[in-house]
Coordinates of C-alpha atoms and ligand atoms in Angstrom, one line a residue:
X264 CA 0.0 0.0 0.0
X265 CA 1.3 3.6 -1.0
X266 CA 0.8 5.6 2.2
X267 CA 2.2 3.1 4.7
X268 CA 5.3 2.2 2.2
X269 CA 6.4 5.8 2.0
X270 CA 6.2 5.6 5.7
X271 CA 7.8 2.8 6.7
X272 CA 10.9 4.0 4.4
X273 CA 10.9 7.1 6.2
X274 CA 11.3 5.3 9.5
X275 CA 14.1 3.6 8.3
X276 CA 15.6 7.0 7.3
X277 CA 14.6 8.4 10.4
X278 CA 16.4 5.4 12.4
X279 CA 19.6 5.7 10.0
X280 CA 19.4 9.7 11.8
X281 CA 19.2 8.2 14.9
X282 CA 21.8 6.1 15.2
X283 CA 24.3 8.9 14.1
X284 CA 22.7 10.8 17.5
X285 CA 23.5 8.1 19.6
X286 CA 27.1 7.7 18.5
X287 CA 27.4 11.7 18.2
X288 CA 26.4 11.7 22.2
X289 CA 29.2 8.8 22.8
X290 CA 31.6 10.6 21.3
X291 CA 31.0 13.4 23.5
X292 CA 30.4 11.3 26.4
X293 CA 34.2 10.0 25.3
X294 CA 35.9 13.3 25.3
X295 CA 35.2 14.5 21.6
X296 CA 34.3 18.1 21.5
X297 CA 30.7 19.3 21.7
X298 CA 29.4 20.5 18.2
X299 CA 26.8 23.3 18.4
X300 CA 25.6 23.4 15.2
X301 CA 25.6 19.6 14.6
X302 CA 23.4 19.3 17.7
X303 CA 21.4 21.9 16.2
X304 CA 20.6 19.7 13.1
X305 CA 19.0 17.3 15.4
X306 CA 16.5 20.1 15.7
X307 CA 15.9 20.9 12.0
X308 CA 15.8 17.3 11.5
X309 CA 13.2 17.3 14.4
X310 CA 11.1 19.9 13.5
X311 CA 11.1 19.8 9.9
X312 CA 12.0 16.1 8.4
X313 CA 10.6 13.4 11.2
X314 CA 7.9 16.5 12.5
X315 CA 6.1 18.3 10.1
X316 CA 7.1 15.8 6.9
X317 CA 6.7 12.3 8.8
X318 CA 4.6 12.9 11.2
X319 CA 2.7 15.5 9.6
X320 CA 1.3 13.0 7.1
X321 CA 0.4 10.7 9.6
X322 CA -1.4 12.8 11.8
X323 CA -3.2 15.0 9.3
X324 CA -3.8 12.2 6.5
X325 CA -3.6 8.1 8.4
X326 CA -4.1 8.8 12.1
X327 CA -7.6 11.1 11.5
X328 CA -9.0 8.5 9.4
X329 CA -8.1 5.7 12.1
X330 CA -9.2 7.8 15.3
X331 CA -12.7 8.8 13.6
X332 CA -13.2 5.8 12.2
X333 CA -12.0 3.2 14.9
X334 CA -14.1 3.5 17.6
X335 CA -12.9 3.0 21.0
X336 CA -9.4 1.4 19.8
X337 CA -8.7 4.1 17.3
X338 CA -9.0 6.8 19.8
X339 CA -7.0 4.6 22.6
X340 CA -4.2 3.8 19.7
X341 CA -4.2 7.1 18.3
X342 CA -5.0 10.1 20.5
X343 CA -3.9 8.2 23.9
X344 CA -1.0 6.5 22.4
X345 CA 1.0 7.5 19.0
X346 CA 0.0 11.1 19.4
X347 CA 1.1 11.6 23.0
X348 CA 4.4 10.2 22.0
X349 CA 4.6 13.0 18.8
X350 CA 3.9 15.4 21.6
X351 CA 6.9 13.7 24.1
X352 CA 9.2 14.0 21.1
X353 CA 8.6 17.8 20.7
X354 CA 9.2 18.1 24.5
X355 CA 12.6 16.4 24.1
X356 CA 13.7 18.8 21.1
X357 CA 12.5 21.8 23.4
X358 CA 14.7 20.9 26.3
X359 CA 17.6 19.9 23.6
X360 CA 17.3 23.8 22.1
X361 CA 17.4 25.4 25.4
X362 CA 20.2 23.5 26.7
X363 CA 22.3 24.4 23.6
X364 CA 21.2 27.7 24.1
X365 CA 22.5 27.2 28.1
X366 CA 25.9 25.6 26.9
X367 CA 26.6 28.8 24.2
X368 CA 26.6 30.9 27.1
X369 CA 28.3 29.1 29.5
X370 CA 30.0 25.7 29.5
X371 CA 28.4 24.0 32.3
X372 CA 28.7 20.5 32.6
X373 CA 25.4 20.4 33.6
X374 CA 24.1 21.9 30.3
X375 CA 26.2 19.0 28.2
X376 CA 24.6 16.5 30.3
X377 CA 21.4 18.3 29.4
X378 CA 22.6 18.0 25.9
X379 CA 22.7 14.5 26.0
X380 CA 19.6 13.8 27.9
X381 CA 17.5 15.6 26.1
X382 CA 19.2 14.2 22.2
X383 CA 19.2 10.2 23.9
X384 CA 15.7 11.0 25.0
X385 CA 14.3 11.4 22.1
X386 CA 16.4 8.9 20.1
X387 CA 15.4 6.2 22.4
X388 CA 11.7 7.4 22.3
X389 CA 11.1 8.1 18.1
X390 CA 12.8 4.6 18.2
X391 CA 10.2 2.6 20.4
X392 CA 7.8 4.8 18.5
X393 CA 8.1 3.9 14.8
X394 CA 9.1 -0.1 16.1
X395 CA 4.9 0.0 17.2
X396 CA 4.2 1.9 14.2
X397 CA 5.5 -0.4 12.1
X398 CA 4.6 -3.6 13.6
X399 CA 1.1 -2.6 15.3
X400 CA 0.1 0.9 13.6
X401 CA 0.1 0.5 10.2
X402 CA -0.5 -3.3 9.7
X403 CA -4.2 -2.4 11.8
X404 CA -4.7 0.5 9.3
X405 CA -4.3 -1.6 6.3
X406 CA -6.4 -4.0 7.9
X407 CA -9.2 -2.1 9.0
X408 CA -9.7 0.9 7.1
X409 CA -12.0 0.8 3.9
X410 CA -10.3 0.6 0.6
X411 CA -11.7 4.4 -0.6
X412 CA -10.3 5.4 2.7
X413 CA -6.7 4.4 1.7
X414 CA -7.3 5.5 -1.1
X415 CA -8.0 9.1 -0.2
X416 CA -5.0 8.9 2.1
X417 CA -2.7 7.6 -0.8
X418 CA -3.8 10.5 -3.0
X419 CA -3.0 13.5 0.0
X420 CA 0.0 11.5 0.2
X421 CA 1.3 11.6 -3.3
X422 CA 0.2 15.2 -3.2
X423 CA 2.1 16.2 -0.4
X424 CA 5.4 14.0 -1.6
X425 CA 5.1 15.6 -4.7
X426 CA 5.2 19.3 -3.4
X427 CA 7.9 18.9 -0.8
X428 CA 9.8 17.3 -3.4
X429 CA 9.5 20.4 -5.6
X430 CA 10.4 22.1 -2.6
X431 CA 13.8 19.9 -1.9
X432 CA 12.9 18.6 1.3
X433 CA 13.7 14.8 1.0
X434 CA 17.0 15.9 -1.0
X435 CA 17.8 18.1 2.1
X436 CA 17.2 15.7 4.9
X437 CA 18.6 12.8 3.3
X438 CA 21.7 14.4 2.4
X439 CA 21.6 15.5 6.6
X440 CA 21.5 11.9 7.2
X441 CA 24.5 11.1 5.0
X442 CA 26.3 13.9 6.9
X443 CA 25.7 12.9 10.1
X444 CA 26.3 8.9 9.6
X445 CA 30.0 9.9 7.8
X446 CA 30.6 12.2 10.4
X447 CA 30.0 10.3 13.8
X448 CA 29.1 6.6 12.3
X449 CA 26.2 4.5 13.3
X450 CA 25.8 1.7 15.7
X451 CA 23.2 -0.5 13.2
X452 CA 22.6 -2.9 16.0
X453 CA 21.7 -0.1 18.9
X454 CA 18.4 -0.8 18.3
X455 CA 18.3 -3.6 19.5
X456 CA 18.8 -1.9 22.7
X457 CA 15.7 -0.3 22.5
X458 CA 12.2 -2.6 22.9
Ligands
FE2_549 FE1 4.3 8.6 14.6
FE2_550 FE1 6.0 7.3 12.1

């Protein structure tokens, strides 16, 4: 199915992402130096790629359909679950920004421990997230939502892909991810880590 496809190959770029954080906050754990503005992608990434384009389409185009549509277990799955989890990931990325902002003042330990809390945070808790979307989330959808109902969500889908693309919004993020894995590497097992 279209929607969930795009999706699900999102999450793996969003994981790929991920596991650069976690080795970026090792390395600083280890001694490296502190990179600002490479801790500040984690934020654009945030807000813009695994925010407003991932979970933008789910909550605007997928997770509407199931919540009205579900009854009692769409609104439990949806409302009380995936999207209180999109709201704990915006939390984390708040605390990350005004730590950094903290740590360009003044280089308090406590502000790089902040750093990390707040970056590990949320990369342990988008990971948990998009393992239940994948195995739980999306498999219900395709099972339970009527055909002309996918169907509507496959064509805001393909809309919305096809005017971010015009606006080079993969190209950018992708190419984020590329930096950020050949900068500080990637664990590919870490998530097992995570269940
Ligand atoms: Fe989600
Ligand atoms: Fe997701």
């Amino acid at each position: 199915m279209y929607c969930t496809d795009i999706m699900v190959e999102e999450h793996e770029n969003i994981l790929r992402f991920l596991t650069a954080v976690r080795s970026m906050c090792c390395k600083v754990l280890d001694g490296s130096e502190l990179v600002t503005e490479d801790f500040c992608k984690i934020i654009d990434f945030a807000r813009n790629y695994s925010d407003h384009h991932h979970h933008g389409k789910e909550e605007k185009f997928l997770f509407n359909e199931m919540e009205s549509r579900m009854g009692a277990i769409g609104q439990n799955l949806i409302r009380h679950g995936m999207l209180v989890e999109h709201e704990l990931c915006r939390a984390h990325i708040l605390d990350l920004e005004n730590a950094l902002s903290l740590w360009e003042k003044e280089k308090k330990t406590i502000y790089k421990l902040d750093i990390l809390e707040a970056a590990m945070g949320y990369a342990t808790l988008l990971t948990r997230h998009i393992k239940k979307e994948n195995a739980v989330v999306y498999p219900f959808a395709e099972k339970q939502l009527d055909k002309a109902v996918l169907d509507s969500v496959n064509e805001k889908v393909a809309a919305f892909e096809a005017e971010t693309e015009k606006q080079g919004i993969q190209k950018k993020y992708l190419d984020m991810i590329d930096y950020m894995i050949k900068t500080y590497g990637s664990v590919e097992d870490q998530h097992d880590l995570i269940v």
